[in-house]
mmCIF file of C-alpha atoms in Angstrom:
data_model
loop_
_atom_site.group_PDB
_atom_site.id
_atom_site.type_symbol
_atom_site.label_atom_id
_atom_site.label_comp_id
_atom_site.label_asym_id
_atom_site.label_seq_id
_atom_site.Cartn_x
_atom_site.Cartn_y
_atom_site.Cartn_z
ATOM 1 C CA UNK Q 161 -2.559 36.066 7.485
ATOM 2 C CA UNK Q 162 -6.354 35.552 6.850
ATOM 3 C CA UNK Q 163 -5.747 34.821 3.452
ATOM 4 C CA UNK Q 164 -3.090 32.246 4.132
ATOM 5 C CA UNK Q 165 -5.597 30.657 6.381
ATOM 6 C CA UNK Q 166 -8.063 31.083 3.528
ATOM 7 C CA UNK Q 167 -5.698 29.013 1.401
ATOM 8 C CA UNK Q 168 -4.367 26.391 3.724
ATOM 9 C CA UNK Q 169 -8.349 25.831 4.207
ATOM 10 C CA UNK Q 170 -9.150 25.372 0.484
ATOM 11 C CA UNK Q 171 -5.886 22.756 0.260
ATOM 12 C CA UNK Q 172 -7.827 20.713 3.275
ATOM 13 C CA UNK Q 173 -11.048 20.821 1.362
ATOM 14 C CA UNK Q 174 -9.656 20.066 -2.238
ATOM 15 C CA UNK Q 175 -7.764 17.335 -0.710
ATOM 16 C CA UNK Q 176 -10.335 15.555 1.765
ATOM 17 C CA UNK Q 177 -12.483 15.739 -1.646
ATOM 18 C CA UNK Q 178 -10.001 13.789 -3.336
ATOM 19 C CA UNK Q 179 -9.581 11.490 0.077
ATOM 20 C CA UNK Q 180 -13.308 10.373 -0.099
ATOM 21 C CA UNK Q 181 -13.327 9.718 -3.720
ATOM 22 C CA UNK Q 182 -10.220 7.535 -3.861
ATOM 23 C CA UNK Q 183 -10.721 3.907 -4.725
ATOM 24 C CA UNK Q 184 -7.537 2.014 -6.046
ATOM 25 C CA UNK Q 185 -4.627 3.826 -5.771
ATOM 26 C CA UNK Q 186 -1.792 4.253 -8.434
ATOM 27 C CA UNK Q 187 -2.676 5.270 -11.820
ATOM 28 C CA UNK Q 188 -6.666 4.820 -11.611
ATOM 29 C CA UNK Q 189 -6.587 8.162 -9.589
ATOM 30 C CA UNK Q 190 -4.685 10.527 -12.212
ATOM 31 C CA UNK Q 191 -8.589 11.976 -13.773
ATOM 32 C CA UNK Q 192 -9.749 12.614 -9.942
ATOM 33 C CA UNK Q 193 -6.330 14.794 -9.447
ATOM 34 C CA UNK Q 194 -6.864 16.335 -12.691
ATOM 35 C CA UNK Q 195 -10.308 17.198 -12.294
ATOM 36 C CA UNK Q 196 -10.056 18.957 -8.879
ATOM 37 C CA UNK Q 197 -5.873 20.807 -9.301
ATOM 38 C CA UNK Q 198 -5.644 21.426 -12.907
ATOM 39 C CA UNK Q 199 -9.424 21.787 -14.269
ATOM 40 C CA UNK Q 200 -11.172 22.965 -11.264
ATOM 41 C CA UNK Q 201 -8.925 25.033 -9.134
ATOM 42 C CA UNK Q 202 -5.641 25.593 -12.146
ATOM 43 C CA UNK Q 203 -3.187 25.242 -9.667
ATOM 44 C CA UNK Q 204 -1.459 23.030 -11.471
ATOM 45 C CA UNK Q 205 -1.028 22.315 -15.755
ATOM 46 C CA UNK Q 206 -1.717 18.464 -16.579
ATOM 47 C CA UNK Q 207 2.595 18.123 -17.458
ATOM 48 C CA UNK Q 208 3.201 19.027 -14.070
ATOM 49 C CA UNK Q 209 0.867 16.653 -12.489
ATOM 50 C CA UNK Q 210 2.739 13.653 -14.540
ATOM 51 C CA UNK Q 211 6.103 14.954 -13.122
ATOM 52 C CA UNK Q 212 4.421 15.193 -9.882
ATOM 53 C CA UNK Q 213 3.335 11.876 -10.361
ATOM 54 C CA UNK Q 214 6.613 10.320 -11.689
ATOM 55 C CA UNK Q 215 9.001 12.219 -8.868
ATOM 56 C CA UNK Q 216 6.011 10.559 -6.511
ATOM 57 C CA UNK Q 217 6.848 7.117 -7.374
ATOM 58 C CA UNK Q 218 10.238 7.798 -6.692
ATOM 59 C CA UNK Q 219 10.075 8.153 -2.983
ATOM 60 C CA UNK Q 220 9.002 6.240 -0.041
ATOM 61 C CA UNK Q 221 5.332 5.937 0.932
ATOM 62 C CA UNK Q 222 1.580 6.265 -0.826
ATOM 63 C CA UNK Q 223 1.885 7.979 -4.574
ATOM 64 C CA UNK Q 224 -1.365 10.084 -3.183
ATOM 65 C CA UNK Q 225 0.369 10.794 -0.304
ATOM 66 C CA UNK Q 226 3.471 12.115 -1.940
ATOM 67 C CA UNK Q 227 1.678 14.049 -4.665
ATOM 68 C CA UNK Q 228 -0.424 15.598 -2.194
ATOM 69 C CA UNK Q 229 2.054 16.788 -0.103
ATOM 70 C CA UNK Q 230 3.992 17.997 -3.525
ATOM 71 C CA UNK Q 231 1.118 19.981 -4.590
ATOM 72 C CA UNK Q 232 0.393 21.610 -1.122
ATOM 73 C CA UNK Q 233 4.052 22.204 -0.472
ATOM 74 C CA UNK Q 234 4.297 24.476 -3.961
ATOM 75 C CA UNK Q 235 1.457 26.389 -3.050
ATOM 76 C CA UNK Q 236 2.262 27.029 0.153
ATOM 77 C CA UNK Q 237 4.992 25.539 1.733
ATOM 78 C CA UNK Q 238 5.808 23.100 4.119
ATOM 79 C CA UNK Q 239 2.056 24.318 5.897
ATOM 80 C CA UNK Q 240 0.431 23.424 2.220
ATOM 81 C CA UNK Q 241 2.128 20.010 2.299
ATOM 82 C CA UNK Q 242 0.734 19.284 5.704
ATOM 83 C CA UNK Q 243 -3.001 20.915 5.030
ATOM 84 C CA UNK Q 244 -2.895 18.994 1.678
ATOM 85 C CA UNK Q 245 -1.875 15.414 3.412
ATOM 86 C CA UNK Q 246 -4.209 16.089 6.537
ATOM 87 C CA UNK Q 247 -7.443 16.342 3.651
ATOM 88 C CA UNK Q 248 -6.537 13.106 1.961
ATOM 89 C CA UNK Q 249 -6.289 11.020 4.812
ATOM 90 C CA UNK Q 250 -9.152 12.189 6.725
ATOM 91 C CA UNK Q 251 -11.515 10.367 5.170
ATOM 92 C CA UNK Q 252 -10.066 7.200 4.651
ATOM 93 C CA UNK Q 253 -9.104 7.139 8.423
ATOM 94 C CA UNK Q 254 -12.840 7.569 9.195
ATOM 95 C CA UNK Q 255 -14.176 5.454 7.025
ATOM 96 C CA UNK Q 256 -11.313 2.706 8.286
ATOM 97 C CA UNK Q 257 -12.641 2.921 11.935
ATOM 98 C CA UNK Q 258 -15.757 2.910 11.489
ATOM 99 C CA UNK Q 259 -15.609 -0.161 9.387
ATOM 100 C CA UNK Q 260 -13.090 -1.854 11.766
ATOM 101 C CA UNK Q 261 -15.304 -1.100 14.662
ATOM 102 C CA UNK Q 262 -18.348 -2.649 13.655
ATOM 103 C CA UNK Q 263 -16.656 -5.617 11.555
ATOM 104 C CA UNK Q 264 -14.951 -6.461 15.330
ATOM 105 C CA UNK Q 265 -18.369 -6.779 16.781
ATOM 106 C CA UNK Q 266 -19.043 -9.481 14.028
ATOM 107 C CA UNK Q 267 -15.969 -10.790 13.896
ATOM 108 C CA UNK Q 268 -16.532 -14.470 15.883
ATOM 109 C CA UNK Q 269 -19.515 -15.277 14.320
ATOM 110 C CA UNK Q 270 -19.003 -18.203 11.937
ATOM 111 C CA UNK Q 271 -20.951 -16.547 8.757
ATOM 112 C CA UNK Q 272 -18.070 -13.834 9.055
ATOM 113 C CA UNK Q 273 -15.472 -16.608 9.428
ATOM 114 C CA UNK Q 274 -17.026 -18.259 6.186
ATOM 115 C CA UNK Q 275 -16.848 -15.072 4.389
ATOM 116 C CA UNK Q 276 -13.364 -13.794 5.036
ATOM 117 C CA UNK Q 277 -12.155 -17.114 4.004
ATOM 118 C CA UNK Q 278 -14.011 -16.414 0.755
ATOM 119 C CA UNK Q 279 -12.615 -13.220 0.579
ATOM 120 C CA UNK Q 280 -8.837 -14.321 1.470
ATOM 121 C CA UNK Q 281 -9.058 -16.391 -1.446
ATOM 122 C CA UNK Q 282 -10.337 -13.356 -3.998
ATOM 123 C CA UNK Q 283 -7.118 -11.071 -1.844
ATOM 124 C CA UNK Q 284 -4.794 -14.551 -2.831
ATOM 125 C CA UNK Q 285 -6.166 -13.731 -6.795
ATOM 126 C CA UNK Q 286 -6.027 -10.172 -6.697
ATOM 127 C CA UNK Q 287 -2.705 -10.188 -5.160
ATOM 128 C CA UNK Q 288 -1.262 -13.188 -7.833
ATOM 129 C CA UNK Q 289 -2.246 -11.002 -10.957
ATOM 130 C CA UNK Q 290 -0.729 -7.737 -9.736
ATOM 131 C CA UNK Q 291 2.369 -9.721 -8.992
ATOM 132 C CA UNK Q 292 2.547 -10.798 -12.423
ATOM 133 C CA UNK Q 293 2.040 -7.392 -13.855
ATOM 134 C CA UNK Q 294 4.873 -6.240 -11.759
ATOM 135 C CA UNK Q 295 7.706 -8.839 -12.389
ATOM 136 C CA UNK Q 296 6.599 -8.293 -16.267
ATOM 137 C CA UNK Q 297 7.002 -4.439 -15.818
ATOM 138 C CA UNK Q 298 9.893 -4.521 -13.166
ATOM 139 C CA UNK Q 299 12.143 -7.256 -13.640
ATOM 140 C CA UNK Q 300 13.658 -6.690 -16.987
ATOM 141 C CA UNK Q 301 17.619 -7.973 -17.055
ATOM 142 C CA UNK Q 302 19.812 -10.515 -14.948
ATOM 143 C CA UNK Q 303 20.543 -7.818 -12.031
ATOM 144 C CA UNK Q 304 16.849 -7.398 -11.752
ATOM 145 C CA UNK Q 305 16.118 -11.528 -11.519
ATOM 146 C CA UNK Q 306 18.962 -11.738 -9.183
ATOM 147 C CA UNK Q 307 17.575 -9.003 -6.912
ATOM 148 C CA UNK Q 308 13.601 -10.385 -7.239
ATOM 149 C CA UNK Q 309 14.560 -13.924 -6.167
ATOM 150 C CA UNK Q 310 17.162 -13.070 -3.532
ATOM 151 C CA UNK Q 311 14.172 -10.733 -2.001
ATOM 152 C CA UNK Q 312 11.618 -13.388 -2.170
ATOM 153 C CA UNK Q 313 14.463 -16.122 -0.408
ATOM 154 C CA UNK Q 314 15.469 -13.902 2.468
ATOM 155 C CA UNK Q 315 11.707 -12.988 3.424
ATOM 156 C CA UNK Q 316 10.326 -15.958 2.874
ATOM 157 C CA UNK Q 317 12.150 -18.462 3.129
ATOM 158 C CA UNK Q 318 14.861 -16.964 6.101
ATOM 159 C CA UNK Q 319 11.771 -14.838 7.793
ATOM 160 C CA UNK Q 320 14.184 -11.783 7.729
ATOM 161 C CA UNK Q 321 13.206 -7.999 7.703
ATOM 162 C CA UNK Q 322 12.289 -6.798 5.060
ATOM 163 C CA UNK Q 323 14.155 -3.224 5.582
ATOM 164 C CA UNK Q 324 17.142 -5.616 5.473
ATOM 165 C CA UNK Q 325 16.314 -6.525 2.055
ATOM 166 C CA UNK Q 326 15.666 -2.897 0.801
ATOM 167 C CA UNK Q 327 18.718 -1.696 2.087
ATOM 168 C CA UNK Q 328 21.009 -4.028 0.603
ATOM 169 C CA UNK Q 329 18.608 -3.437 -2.969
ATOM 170 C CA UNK Q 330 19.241 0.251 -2.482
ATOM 171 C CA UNK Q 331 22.960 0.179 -2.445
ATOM 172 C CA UNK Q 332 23.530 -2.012 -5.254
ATOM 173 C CA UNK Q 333 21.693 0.270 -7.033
ATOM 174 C CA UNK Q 334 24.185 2.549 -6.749
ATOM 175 C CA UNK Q 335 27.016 0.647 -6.822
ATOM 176 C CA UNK Q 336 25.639 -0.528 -10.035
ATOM 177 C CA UNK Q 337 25.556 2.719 -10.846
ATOM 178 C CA UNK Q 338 29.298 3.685 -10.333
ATOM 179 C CA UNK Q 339 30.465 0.531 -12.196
ATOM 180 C CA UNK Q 340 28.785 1.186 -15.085
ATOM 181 C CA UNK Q 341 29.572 4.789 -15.267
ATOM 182 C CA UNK S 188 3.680 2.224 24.945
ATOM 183 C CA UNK S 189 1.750 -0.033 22.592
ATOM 184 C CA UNK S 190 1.179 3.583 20.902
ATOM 185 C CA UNK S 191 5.359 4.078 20.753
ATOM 186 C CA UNK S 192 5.739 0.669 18.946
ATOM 187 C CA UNK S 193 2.605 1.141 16.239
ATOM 188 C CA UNK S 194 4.005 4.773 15.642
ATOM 189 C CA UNK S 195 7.752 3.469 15.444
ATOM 190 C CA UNK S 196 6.991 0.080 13.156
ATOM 191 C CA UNK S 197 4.438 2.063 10.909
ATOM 192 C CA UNK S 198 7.224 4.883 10.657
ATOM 193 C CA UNK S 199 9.902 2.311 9.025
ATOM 194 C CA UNK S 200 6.902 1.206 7.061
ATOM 195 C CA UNK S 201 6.321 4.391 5.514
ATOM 196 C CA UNK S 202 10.191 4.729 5.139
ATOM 197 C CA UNK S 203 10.642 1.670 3.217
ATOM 198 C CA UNK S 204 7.583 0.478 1.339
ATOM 199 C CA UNK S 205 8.693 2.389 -1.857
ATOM 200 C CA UNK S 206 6.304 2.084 -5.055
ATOM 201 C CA UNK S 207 3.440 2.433 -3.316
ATOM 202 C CA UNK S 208 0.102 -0.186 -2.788
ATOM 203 C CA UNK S 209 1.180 -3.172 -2.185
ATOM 204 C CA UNK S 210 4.382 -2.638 -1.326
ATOM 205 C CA UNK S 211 3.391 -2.180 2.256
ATOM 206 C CA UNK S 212 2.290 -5.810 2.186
ATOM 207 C CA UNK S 213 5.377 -7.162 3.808
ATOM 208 C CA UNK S 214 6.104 -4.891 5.747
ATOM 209 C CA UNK S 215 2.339 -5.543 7.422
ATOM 210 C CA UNK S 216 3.125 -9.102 7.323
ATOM 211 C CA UNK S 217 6.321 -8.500 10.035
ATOM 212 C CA UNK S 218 4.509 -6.397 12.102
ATOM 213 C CA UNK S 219 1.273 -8.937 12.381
ATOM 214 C CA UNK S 220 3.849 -11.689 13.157
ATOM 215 C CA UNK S 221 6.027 -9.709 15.327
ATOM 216 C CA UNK S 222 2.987 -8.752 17.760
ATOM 217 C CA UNK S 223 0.045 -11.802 17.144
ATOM 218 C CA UNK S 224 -1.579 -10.815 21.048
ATOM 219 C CA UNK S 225 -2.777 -7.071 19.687
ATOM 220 C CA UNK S 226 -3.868 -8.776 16.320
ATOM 221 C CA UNK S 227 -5.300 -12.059 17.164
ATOM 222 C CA UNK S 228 -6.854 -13.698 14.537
ATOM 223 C CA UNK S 229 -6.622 -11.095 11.577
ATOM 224 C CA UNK S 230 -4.607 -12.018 8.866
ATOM 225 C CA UNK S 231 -2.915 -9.844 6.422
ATOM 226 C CA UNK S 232 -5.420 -10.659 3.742
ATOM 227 C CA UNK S 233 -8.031 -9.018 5.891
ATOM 228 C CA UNK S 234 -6.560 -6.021 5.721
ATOM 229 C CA UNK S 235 -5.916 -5.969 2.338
ATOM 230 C CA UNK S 236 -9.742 -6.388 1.849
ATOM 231 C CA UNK S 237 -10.305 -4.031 3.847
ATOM 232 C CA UNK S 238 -7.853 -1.553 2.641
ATOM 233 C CA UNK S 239 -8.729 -2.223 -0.797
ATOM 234 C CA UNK S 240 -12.534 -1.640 -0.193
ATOM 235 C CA UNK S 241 -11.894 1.985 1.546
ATOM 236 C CA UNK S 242 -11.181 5.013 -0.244
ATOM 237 C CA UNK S 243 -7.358 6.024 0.108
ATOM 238 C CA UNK S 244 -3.644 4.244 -0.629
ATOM 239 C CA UNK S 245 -3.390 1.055 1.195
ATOM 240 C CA UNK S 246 -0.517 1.780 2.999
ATOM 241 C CA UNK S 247 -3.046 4.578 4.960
ATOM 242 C CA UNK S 248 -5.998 2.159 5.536
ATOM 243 C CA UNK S 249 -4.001 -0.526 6.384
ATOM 244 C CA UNK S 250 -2.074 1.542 9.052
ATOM 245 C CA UNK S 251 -5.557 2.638 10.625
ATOM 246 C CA UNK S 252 -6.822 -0.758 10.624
ATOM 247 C CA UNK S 253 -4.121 -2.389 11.859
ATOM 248 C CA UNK S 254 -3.827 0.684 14.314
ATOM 249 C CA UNK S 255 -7.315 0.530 15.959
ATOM 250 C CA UNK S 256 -7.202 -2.927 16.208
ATOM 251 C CA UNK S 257 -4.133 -2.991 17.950
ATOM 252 C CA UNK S 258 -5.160 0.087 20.396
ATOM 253 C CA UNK S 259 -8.831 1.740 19.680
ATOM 254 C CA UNK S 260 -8.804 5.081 18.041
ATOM 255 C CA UNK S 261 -5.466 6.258 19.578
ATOM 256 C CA UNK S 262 -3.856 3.278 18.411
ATOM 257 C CA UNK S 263 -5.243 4.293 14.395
ATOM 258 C CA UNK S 264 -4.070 7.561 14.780
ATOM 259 C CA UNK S 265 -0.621 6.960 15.891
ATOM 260 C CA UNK S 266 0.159 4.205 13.197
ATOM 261 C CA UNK S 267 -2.135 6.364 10.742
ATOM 262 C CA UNK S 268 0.072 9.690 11.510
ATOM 263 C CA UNK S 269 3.674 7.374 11.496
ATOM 264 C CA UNK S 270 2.942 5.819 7.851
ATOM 265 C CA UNK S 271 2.546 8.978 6.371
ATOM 266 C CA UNK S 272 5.318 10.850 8.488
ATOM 267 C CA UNK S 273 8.595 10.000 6.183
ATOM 268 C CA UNK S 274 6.359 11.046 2.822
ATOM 269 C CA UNK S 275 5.976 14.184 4.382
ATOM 270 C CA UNK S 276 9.144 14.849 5.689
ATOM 271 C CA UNK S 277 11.097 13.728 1.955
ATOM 272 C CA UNK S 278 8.426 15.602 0.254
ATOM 273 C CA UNK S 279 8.895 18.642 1.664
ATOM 274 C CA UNK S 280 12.655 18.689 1.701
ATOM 275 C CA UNK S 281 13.032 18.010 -2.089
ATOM 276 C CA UNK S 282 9.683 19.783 -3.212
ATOM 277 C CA UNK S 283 12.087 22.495 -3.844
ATOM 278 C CA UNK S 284 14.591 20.750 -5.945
ATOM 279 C CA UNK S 285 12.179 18.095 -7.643
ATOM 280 C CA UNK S 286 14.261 18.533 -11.260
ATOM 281 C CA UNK S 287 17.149 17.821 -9.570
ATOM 282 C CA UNK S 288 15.387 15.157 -7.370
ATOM 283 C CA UNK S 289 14.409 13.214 -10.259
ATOM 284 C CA UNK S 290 17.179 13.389 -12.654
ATOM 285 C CA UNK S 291 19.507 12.787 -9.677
ATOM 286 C CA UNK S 292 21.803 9.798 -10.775
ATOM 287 C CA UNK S 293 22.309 8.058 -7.722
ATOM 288 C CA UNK S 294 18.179 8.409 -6.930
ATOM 289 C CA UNK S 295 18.002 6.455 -10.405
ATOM 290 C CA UNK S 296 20.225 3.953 -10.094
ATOM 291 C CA UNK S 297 19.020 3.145 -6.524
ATOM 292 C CA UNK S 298 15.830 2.892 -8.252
ATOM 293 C CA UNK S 299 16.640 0.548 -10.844
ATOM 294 C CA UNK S 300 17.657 -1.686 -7.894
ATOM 295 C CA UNK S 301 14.517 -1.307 -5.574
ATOM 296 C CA UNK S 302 11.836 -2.048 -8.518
ATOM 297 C CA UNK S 303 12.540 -5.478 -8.864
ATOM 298 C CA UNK S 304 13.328 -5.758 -5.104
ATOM 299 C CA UNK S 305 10.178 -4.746 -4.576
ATOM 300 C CA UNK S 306 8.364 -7.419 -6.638
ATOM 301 C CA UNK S 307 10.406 -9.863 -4.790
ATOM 302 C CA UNK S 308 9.392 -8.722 -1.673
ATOM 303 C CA UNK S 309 5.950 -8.566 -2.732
ATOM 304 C CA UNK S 310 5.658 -12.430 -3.967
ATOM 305 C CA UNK S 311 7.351 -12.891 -0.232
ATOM 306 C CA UNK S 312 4.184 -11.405 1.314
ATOM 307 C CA UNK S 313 1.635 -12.691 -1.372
ATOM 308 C CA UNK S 314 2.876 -16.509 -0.386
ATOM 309 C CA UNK S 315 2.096 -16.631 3.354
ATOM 310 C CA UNK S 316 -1.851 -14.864 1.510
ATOM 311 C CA UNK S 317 -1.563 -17.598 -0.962
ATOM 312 C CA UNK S 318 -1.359 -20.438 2.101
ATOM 313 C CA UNK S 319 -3.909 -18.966 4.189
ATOM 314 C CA UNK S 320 -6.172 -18.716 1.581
ATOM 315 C CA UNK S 321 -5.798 -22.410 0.007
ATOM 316 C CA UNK S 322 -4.586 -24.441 2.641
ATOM 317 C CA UNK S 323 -6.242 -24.792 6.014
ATOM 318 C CA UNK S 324 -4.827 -23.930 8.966
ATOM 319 C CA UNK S 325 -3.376 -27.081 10.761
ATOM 320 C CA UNK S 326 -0.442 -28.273 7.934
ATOM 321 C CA UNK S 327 -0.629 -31.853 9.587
ATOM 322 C CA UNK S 328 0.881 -35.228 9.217
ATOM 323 C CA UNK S 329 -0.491 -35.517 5.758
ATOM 324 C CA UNK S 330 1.763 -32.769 4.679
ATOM 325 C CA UNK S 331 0.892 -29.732 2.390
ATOM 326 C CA UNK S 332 -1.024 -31.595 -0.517
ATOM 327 C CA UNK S 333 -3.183 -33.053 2.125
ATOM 328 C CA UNK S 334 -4.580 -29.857 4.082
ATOM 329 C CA UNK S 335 -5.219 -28.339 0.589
ATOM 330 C CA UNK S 336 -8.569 -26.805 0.694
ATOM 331 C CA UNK S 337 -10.005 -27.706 -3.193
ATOM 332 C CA UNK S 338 -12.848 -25.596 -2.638
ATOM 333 C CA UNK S 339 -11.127 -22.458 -2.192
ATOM 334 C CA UNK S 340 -8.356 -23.347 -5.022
ATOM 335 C CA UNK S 341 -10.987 -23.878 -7.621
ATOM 336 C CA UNK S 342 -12.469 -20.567 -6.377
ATOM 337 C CA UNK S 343 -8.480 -18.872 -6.859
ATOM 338 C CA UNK S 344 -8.501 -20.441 -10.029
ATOM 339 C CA UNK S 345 -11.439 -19.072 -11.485
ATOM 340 C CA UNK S 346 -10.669 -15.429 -10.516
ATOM 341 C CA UNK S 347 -7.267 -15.598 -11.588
ATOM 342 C CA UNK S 348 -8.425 -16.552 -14.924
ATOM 343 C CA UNK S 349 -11.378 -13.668 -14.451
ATOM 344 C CA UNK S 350 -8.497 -11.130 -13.507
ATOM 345 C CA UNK S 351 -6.537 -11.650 -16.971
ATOM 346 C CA UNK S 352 -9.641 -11.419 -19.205
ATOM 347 C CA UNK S 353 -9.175 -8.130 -20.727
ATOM 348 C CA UNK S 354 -12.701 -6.886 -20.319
ATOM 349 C CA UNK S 355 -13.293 -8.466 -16.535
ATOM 350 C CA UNK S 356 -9.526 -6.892 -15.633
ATOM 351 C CA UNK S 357 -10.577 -3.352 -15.243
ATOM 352 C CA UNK S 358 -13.275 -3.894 -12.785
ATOM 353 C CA UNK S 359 -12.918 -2.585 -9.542
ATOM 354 C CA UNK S 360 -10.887 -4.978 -6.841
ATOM 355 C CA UNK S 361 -14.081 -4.949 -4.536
ATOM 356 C CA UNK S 362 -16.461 -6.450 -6.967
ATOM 357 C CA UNK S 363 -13.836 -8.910 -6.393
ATOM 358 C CA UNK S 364 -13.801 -8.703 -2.823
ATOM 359 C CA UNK S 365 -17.518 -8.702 -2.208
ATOM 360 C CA UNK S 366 -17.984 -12.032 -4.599
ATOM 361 C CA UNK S 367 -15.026 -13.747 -2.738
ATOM 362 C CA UNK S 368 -17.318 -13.292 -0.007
ATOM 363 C CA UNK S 369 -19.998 -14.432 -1.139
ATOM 364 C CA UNK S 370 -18.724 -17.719 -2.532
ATOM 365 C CA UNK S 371 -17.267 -18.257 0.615
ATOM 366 C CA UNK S 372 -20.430 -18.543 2.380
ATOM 367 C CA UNK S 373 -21.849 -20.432 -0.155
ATOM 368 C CA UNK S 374 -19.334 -23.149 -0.719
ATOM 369 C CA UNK S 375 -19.219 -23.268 3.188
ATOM 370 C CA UNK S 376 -15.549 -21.972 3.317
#
């Protein structure tokens, strides 16, 4: 008992670590995750982080938030998963409403309003070159055109859901599947 | 019952913004149109600079921003808690079967399908940034071409080019952020 508590307690600790330290998302956090679960604590080898990582990106939500409830879950079940997601969001939340507070106090003041349409404009950028990286990476044949254009059209253009749009991607997935089986 | 509704639309969020980062970007986008009196004036591209100068996935910072400024601290938690809640739940039910998870062939195939989806999607959301960013707010007689804002596209212009240099590329997004800012107060944005 005390030593499950012992270990829940280390997977909050290792995990808020990894929370505060986590700037940019996706790939740029792999060395962090390495450091702390395969070097530091050798829960983990460096293969089975990558699998983590790839079975991550395969589900809904946050890769961190996936692999971190992965991790915690095969050290201690479904009470790792939870300890493990609890650290790495702790921080973040904080940080978040702490920012959010004191930004709101600001927020009329026409220096802010100057600045956030500066900053809109550097989001617009950021935003335009990760899009580009994705439709090179992502959209490879006709089905995959098809399905990017018809996604941007219904949001867009028809202001519809976007669950809608997921939906209707995941089942021609697998009807695409079947057919070409 | 504010709380019910954050914790309900981050839920579906969290449920279906697959791949990660931006991903979540239209769903955000719905839920900032869907309720404009607990948002007000903040536009999705706010939180996206704010997400992406916080540690942590966007998906996470952008639920507790969105969160507290809809309700206060209860409001971050609740749309905090929901985004997360489907991970968890899919995580732990296939943690035990993750071979079989990912060599699954319908999880595949489905896949195939939702990548490019997902791009689309993402384009959807990064054009409503894209017109809040270069084009001011009143679209009036004069059409589009005449409430573009040339300051701000020369600005977009020069850090899209900055963002495909292959030394520039690697630096972190809030260098970006935090000179977007800066330009905009002194162009007078």
């Amino acid at each position: 008992m005390k030593s499950k508590l012992k270990s829940l307690a280390t997977l909050y600790v290792t995990f808020l670590k990894i929370g505060a330290f986590m700037f940019g998302g996706g790939y740029s956090m792999l060395p962090l995750l390495s450091r702390e679960l395969v070097v530091r604590h050798g829960w983990i080898t460096e293969e089975t982080l990558l699998d983590y990582f790839a079975i991550a990106q395969c589900m809904p939500g946050a890769i961190a938030i996936n692999t971190a409830t992965l991790v915690g879950n095969q050290r201690d079940g479904v009470l790792g998963g939870a300890a493990a997601l609890l650290g790495v969001i702790t921080i973040p939340m904080a940080l978040i409403v702490a920012v959010a507070a004191s930004l709101m106090q600001f927020w009329h003041l026409p220096l802010v309003a100057s600045a956030f349409a500066g900053i809109r404009v550097a989001v617009a950028a950021l935003i335009t070159a990760a899009l580009i990286n994705l439709i090179r990476t992502n959209v490879k044949n006709v089905l995959g055109i098809v399905l990017c254009v018809f996604a941007f059209i219904v949001v867009a253009v028809f202001g519809q859901s976007p669950i809608l749009v997921v939906l209707a991607a995941a089942v021609t997935g697998l009807v695409a599947g079947r057919v070409k089986r | 019952m504010t709380l019910l509704i954050l914790f309900w639309e981050f839920f579906q969020t969290g449920l279906f913004a697959i791949g990660g980062g931006l991903a979540t970007l239209p769903f955000l986008q719905k839920i900032l149109e869907r309720y404009p009196d607990w948002f007000g004036s903040l536009h999705v591209a706010d939180v996206v600079a704010i997400a992406e100068s916080t540690p942590g996935p966007i998906a996470v910072n952008a639920a507790s921003f969105a969160g507290y400024y809809a309700a206060g601290v209860p409001g971050a938690l609740a749309a905090t808690f929901a985004v997360v809640l489907p991970s968890f739940i899919i995580a732990s039910l296939v943690s035990r079967a993750l071979e079989q998870y990912r060599n699954s062939r319908l999880i595949q195939s489905a896949f195939g399908a939702l990548r490019p989806t997902v791009a689309g999607l993402i384009a959807a959301a990064g054009w409503v940034v894209l017109r809040t960013a270069l084009f001011s707010a009143e679209i009036g007689a004069g059409g589009l071409l005449a409430a573009i804002e040339w300051k701000s596209v020369a600005l977009f212009a020069v850090l899209l080019v900055l963002l495909h240099l292959p030394k520039v590329k690697s630096i972190h997004p809030v260098v970006y952020i935090i000179a977007g800012g800066a330009a905009g107060l002194l162009l007078g944005l």
